[in-house]
CSV table of C-alpha atoms in Angstrom, one decimal:
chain,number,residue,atom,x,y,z
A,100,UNK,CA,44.2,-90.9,132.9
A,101,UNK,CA,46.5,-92.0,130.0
A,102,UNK,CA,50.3,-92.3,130.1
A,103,UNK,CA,51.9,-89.1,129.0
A,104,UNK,CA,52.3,-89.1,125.2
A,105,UNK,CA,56.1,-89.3,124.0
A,106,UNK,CA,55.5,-86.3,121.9
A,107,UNK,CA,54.4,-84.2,125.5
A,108,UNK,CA,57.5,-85.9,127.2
A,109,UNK,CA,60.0,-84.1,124.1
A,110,UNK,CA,58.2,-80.7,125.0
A,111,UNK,CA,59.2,-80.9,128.6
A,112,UNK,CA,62.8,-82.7,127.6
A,113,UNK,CA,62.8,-79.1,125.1
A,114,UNK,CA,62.7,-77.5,128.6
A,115,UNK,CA,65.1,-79.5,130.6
A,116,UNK,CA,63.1,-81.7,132.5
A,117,UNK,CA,65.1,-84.4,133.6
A,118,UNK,CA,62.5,-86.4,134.9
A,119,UNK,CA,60.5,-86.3,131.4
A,120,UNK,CA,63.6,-87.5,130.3
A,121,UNK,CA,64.0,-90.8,132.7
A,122,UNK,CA,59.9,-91.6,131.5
A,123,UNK,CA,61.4,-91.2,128.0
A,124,UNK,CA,64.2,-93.8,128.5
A,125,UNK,CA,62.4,-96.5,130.8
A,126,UNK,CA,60.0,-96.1,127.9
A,127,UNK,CA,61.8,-97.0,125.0
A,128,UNK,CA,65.6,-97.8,125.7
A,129,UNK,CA,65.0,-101.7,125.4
A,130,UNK,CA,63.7,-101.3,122.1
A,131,UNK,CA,66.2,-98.9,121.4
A,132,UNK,CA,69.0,-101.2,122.5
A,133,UNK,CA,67.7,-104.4,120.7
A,134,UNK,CA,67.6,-102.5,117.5
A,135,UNK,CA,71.0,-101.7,118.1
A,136,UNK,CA,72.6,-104.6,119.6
A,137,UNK,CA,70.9,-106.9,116.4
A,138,UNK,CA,73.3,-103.9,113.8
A,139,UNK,CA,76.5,-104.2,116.3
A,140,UNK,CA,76.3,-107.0,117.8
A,141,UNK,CA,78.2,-106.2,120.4
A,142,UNK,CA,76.9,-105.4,124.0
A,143,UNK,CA,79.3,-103.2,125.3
A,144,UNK,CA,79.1,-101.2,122.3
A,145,UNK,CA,75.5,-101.0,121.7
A,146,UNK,CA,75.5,-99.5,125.7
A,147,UNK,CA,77.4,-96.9,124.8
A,148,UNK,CA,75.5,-96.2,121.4
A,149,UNK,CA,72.0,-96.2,123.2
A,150,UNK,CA,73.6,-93.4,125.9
A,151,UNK,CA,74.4,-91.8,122.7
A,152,UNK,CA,71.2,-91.8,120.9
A,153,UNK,CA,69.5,-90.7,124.1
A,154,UNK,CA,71.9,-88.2,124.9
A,155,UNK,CA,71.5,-86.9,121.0
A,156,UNK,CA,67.5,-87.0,122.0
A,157,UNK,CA,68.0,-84.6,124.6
A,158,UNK,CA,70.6,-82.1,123.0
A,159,UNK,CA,68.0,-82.0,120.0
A,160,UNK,CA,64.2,-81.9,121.6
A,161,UNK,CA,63.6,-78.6,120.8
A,162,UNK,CA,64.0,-79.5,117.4
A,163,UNK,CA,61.9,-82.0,117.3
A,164,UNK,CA,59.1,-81.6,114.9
A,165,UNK,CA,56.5,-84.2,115.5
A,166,UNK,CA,56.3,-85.2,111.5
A,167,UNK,CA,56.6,-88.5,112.8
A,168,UNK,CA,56.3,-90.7,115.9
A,169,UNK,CA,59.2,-90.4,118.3
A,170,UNK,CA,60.4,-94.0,118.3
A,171,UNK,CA,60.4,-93.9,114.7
A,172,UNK,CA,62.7,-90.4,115.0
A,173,UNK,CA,64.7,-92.4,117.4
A,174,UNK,CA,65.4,-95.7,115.9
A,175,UNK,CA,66.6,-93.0,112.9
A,176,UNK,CA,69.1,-92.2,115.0
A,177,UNK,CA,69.9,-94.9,116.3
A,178,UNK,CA,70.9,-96.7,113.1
A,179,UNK,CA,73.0,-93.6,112.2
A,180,UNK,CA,75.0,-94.1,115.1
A,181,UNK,CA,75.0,-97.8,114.9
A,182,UNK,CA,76.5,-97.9,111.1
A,183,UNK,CA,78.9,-95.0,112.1
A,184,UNK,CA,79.6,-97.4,114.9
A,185,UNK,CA,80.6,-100.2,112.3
A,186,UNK,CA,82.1,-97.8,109.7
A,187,UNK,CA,84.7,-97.5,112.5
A,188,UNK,CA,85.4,-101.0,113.1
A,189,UNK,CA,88.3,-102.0,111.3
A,190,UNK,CA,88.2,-105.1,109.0
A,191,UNK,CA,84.6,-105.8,109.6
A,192,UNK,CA,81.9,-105.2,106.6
A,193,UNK,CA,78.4,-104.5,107.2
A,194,UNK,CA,77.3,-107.9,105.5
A,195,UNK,CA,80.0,-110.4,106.7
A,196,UNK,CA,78.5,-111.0,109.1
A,197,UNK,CA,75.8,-113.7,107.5
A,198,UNK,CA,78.7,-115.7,106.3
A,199,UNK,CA,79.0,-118.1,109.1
A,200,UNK,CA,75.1,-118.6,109.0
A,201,UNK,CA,75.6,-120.2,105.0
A,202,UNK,CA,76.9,-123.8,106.4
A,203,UNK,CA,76.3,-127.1,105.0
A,204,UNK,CA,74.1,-128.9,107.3
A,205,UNK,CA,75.2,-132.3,106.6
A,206,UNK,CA,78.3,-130.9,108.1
A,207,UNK,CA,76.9,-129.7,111.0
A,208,UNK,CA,75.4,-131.7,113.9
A,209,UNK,CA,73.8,-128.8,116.0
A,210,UNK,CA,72.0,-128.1,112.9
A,211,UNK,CA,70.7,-131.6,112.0
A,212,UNK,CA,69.5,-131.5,116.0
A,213,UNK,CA,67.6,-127.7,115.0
A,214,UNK,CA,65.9,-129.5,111.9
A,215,UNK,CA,63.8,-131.3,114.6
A,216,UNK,CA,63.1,-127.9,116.1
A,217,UNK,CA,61.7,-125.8,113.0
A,218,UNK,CA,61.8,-122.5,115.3
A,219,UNK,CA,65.3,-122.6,116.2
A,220,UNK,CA,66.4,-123.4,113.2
A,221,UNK,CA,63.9,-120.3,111.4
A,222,UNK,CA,65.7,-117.9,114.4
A,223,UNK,CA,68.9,-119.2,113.4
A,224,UNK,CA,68.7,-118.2,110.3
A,225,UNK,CA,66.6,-114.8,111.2
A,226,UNK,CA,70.7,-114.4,113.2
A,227,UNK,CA,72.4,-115.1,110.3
A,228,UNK,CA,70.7,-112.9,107.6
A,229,UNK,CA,72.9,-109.6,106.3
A,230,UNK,CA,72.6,-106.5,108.6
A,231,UNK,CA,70.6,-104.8,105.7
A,232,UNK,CA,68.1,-108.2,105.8
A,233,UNK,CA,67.9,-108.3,109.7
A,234,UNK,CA,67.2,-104.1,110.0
A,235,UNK,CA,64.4,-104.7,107.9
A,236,UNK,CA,62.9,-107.6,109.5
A,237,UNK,CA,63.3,-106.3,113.0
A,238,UNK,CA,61.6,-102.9,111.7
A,239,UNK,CA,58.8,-104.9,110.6
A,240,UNK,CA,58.0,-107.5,112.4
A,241,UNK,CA,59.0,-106.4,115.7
A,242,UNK,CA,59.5,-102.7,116.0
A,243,UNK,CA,56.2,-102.2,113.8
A,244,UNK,CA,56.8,-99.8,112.0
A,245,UNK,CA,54.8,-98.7,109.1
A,246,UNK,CA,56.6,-99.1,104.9
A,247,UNK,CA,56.2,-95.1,105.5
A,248,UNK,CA,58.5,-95.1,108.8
A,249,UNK,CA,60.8,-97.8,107.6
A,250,UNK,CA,61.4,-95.5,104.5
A,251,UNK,CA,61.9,-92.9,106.8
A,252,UNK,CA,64.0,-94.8,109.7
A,253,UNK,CA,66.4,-96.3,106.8
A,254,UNK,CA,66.2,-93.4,103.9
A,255,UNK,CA,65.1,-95.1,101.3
A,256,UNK,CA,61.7,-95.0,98.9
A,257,UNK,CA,58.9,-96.7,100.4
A,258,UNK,CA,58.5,-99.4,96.8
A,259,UNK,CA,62.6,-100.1,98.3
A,260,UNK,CA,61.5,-100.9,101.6
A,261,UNK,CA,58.7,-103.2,99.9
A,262,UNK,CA,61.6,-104.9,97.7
A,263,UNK,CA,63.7,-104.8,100.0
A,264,UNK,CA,61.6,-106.9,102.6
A,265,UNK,CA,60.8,-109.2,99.8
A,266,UNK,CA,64.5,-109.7,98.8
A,267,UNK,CA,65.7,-110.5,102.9
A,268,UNK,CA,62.7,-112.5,103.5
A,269,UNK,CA,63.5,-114.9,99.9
A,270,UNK,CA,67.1,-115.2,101.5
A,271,UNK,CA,65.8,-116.5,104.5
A,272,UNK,CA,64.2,-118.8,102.2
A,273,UNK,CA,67.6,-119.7,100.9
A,274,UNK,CA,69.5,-120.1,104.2
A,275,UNK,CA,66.2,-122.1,105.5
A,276,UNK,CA,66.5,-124.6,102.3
A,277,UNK,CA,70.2,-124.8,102.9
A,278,UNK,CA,69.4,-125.9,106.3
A,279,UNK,CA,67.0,-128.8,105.1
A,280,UNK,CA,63.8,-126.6,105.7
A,281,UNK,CA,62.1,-126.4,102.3
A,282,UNK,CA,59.0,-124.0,102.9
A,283,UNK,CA,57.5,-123.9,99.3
A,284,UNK,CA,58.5,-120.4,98.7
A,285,UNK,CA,59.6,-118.6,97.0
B,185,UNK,CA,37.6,-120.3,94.6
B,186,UNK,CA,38.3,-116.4,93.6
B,187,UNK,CA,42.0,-116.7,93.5
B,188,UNK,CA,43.4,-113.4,92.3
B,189,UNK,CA,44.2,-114.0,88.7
B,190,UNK,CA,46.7,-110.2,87.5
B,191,UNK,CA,50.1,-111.3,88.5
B,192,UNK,CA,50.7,-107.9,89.3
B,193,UNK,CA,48.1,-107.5,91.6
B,194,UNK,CA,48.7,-110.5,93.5
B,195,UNK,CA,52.7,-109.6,93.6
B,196,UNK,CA,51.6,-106.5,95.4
B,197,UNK,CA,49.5,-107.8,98.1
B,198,UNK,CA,51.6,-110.5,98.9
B,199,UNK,CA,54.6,-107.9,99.6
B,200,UNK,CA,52.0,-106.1,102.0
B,201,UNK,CA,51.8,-109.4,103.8
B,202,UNK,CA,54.4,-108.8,106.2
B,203,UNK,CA,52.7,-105.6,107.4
B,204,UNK,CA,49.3,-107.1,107.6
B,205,UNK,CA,50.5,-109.1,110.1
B,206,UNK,CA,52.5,-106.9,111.6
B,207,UNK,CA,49.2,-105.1,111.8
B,208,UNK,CA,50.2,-101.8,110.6
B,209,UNK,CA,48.8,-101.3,107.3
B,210,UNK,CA,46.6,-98.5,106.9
B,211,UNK,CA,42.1,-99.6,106.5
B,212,UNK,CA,42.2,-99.6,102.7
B,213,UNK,CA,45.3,-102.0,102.2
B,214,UNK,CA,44.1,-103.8,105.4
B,215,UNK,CA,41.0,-104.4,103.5
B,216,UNK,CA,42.0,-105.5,100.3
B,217,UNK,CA,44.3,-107.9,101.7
B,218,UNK,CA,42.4,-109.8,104.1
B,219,UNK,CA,39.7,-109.9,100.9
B,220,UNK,CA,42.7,-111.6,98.8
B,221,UNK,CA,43.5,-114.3,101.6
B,222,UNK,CA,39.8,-114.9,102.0
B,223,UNK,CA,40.1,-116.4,97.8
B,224,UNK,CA,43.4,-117.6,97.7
B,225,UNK,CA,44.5,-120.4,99.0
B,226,UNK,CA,48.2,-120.1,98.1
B,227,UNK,CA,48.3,-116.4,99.0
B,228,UNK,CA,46.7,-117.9,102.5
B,229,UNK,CA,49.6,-120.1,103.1
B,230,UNK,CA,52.3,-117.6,102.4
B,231,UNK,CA,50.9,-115.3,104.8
B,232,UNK,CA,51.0,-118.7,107.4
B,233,UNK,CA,55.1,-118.0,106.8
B,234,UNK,CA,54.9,-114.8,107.5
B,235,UNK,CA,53.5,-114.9,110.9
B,236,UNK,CA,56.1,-117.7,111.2
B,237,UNK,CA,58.6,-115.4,111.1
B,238,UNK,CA,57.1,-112.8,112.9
B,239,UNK,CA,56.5,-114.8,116.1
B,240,UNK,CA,60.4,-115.8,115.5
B,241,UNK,CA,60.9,-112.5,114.9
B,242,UNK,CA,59.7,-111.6,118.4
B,243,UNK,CA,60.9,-114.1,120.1
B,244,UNK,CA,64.7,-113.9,118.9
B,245,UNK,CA,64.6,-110.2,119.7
B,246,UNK,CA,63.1,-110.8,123.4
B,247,UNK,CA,66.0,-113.3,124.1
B,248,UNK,CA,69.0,-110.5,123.2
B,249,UNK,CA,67.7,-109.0,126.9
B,250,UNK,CA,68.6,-105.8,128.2
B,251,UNK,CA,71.3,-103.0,128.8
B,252,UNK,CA,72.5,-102.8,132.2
B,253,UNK,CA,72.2,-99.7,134.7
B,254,UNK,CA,75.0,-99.0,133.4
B,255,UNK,CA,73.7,-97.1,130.1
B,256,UNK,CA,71.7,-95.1,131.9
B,257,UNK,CA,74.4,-94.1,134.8
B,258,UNK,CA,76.6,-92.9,131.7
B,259,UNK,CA,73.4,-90.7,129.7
B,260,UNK,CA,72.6,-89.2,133.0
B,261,UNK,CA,76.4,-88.5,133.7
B,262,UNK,CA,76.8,-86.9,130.3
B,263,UNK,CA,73.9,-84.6,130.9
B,264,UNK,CA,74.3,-83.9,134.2
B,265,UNK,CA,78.1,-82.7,132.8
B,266,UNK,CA,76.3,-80.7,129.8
B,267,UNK,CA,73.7,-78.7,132.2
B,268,UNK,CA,76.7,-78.3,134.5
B,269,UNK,CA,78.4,-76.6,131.2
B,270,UNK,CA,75.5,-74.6,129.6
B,271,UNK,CA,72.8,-74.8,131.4
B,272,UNK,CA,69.5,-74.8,129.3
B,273,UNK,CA,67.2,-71.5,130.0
B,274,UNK,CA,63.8,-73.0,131.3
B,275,UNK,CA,60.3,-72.1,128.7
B,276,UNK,CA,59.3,-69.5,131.4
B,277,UNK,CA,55.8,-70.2,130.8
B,278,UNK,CA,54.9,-72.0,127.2
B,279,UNK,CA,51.0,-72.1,127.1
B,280,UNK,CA,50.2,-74.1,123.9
B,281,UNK,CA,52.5,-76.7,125.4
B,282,UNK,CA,50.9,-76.6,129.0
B,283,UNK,CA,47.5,-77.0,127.4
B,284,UNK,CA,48.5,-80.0,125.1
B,285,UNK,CA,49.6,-81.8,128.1
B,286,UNK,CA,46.4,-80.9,129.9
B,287,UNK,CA,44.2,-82.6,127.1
B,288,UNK,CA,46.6,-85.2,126.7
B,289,UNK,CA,46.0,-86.2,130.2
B,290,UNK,CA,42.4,-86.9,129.2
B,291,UNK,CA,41.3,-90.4,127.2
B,292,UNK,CA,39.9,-89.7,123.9
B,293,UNK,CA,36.2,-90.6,125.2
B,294,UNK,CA,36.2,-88.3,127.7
B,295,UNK,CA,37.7,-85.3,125.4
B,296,UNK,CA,34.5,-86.3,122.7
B,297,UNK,CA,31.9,-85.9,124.6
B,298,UNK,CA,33.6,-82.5,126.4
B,299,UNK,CA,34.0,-81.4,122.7
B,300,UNK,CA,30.4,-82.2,122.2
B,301,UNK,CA,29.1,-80.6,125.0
B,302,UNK,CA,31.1,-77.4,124.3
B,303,UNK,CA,29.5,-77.3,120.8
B,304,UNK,CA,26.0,-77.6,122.0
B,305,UNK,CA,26.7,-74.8,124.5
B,306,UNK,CA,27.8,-72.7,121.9
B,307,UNK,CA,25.1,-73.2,119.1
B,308,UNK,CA,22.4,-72.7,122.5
B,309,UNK,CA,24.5,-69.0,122.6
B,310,UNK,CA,24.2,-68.6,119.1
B,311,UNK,CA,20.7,-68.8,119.2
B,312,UNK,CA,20.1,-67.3,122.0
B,313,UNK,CA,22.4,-64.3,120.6
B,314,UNK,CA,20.1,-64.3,117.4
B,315,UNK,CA,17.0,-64.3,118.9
B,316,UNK,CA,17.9,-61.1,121.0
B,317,UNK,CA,19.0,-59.2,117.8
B,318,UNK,CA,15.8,-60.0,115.9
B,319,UNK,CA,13.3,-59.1,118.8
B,320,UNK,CA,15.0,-56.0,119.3
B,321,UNK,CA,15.0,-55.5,115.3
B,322,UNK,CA,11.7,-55.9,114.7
B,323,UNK,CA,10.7,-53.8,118.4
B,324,UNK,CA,12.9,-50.5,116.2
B,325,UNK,CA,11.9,-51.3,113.1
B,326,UNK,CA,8.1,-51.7,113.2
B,327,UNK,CA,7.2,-48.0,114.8
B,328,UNK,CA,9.5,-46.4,112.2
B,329,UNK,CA,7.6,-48.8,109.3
B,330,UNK,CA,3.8,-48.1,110.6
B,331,UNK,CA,4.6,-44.4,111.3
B,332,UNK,CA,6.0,-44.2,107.7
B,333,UNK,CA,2.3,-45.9,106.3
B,334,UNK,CA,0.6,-43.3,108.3
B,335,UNK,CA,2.1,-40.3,107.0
């Protein structure tokens, strides 16, 4: 016997079945709350967004049409309630974020230690990319999601996605460079 | 060395890189990339940076950890409080549903061969069915023919 497909466990969440529901959330709400947590930063908040998104999963089952896979529908709306989240934090823009990450190394002794330590240094600056740059790489590489579901998770053209990865991908170039990592690209 | 020589064309493989090794490019991109690394060197060692970042990828999202019970205490709160509101009227019996989650409970092995089996049973009908039909044709129509020739 195979595990329950998601798409069976939104029929029976259509129907009120609160334990379809539970399967539904141990399933998915770490993925759910990583992808949140890496927009927000911030772990109180992205608690209360993931109740939200899966509270917004059950009010809307029944609507559910299965035109794509229901992580993708849910990581959707999970980034809609993340940047609403955001919109509603005063003083704080979506890309200020990856300021702090731009430092001169030379100036910066826990970086000249990370130089030994090519990984930390690479997830460093992974951290300090711009929210649009690290939704994009997270999508990717560790949600795996398709250019077709990124397009659709994000709302944008599938040749933006494509650009888009290129461009957040050639900035982590940058911010590697400025950290004394030269990778011979781009 | 059969490096890939249109610009264009190598411009648009390498942006597929990412989701090569992300493994989720369809067969035919799947194909033509891993047939563009196989001849290019350079194109090889930009895809070694990709999986760079996607094993730091990984690994910086395993470290961010989990959300507490506590997420989960408040979503079932909130729908407990919603049912408790309006509660939702129950499918009373929804059958195309019921039988997707029958099938669904099968592997995809299993459901072949049933779906093989079932055709086999039903073209051993068919001619069975057939076979019937003619013999009892050709029992009405020969008398009527030969009695026709005699007269």
């Amino acid at each position: 016997m195979q595990a329950t497909p998601d798409e069976v466990l939104i029929g029976r969440i259509a129907s009120g079945d609160r334990l379809a529901m539970q399967v539904l959330y141990a399933r998915h709400h770490v993925r759910v709350f990583r992808f949140v947590l890496r927009l927000v930063r911030d772990e109180a908040a992205a608690e209360d967004l993931i109740s939200e998104v899966f509270l917004d999963v059950w009010r809307q089952a029944g609507r559910f049409e299965g035109r794509s896979a229901v992580s993708t529908w849910m990581l959707a709306i999970a980034r809609f309630k993340a940047l609403s989240a955001l919109r509603r934090r005063p003083d704080e823009a979506l890309d200020e974020e990856a300021a702090g990450a731009i430092e001169d190394p030379t100036d910066d002794p826990e970086m000249t230690l990370e130089k030994k330590d090519k990984s930390a240094s690479l997830r460093k600056c992974l951290s300090g990319l711009s929210a649009e740059h690290r939704e994009i790489i997270d999508l990717v590489y560790y949600h795996e999601k398709s250019v077709e579901e990124v397009a659709e998770i994000v709302g944008i053209p599938e040749n933006t996605v494509k650009t888009r990865m290129f461009y957040a991908r050639k900035k982590l170039a940058e911010l590697l460079k400025a950290a004394g990592i030269e990778r011979g690209w781009p | 060395m059969n490096m890939i020589n249109k610009e264009p064309e190598r411009h648009e493989i390498e942006a597929l890189l990412p989701w090569h090794a992300a493994g989720t490019l369809n067969r035919r991109d799947a194909d033509r990339v891993e047939q563009a690394l196989a001849g290019d060197h350079e194109l090889a060692r930009r895809y070694d940076l990709v999986r760079e970042e996607l094993a730091e990828t990984i690994h910086l999202n395993e470290t961010l950890g989990a959300p507490s019970a506590r997420a989960m205490e408040k979503l079932f709160a909130a729908i407990d409080a919603e049912e408790a509101r309006a509660p939702r009227r129950k499918r009373s019996f929804d059958l195309s549903a019921r039988i997707s989650e029958f099938l669904s409970g099968f592997a995809p092995r299993t459901l072949a061969w049933s779906a093989a089996a079932a055709a086999v049973a039903i073209l051993l009908q068919a001619a069975v069915i057939t076979s019937v039909l003619v013999k009892d044709n050709g029992n009405v129509d020969g008398p009527t023919l030969s009695s026709a020739m005699s007269n």
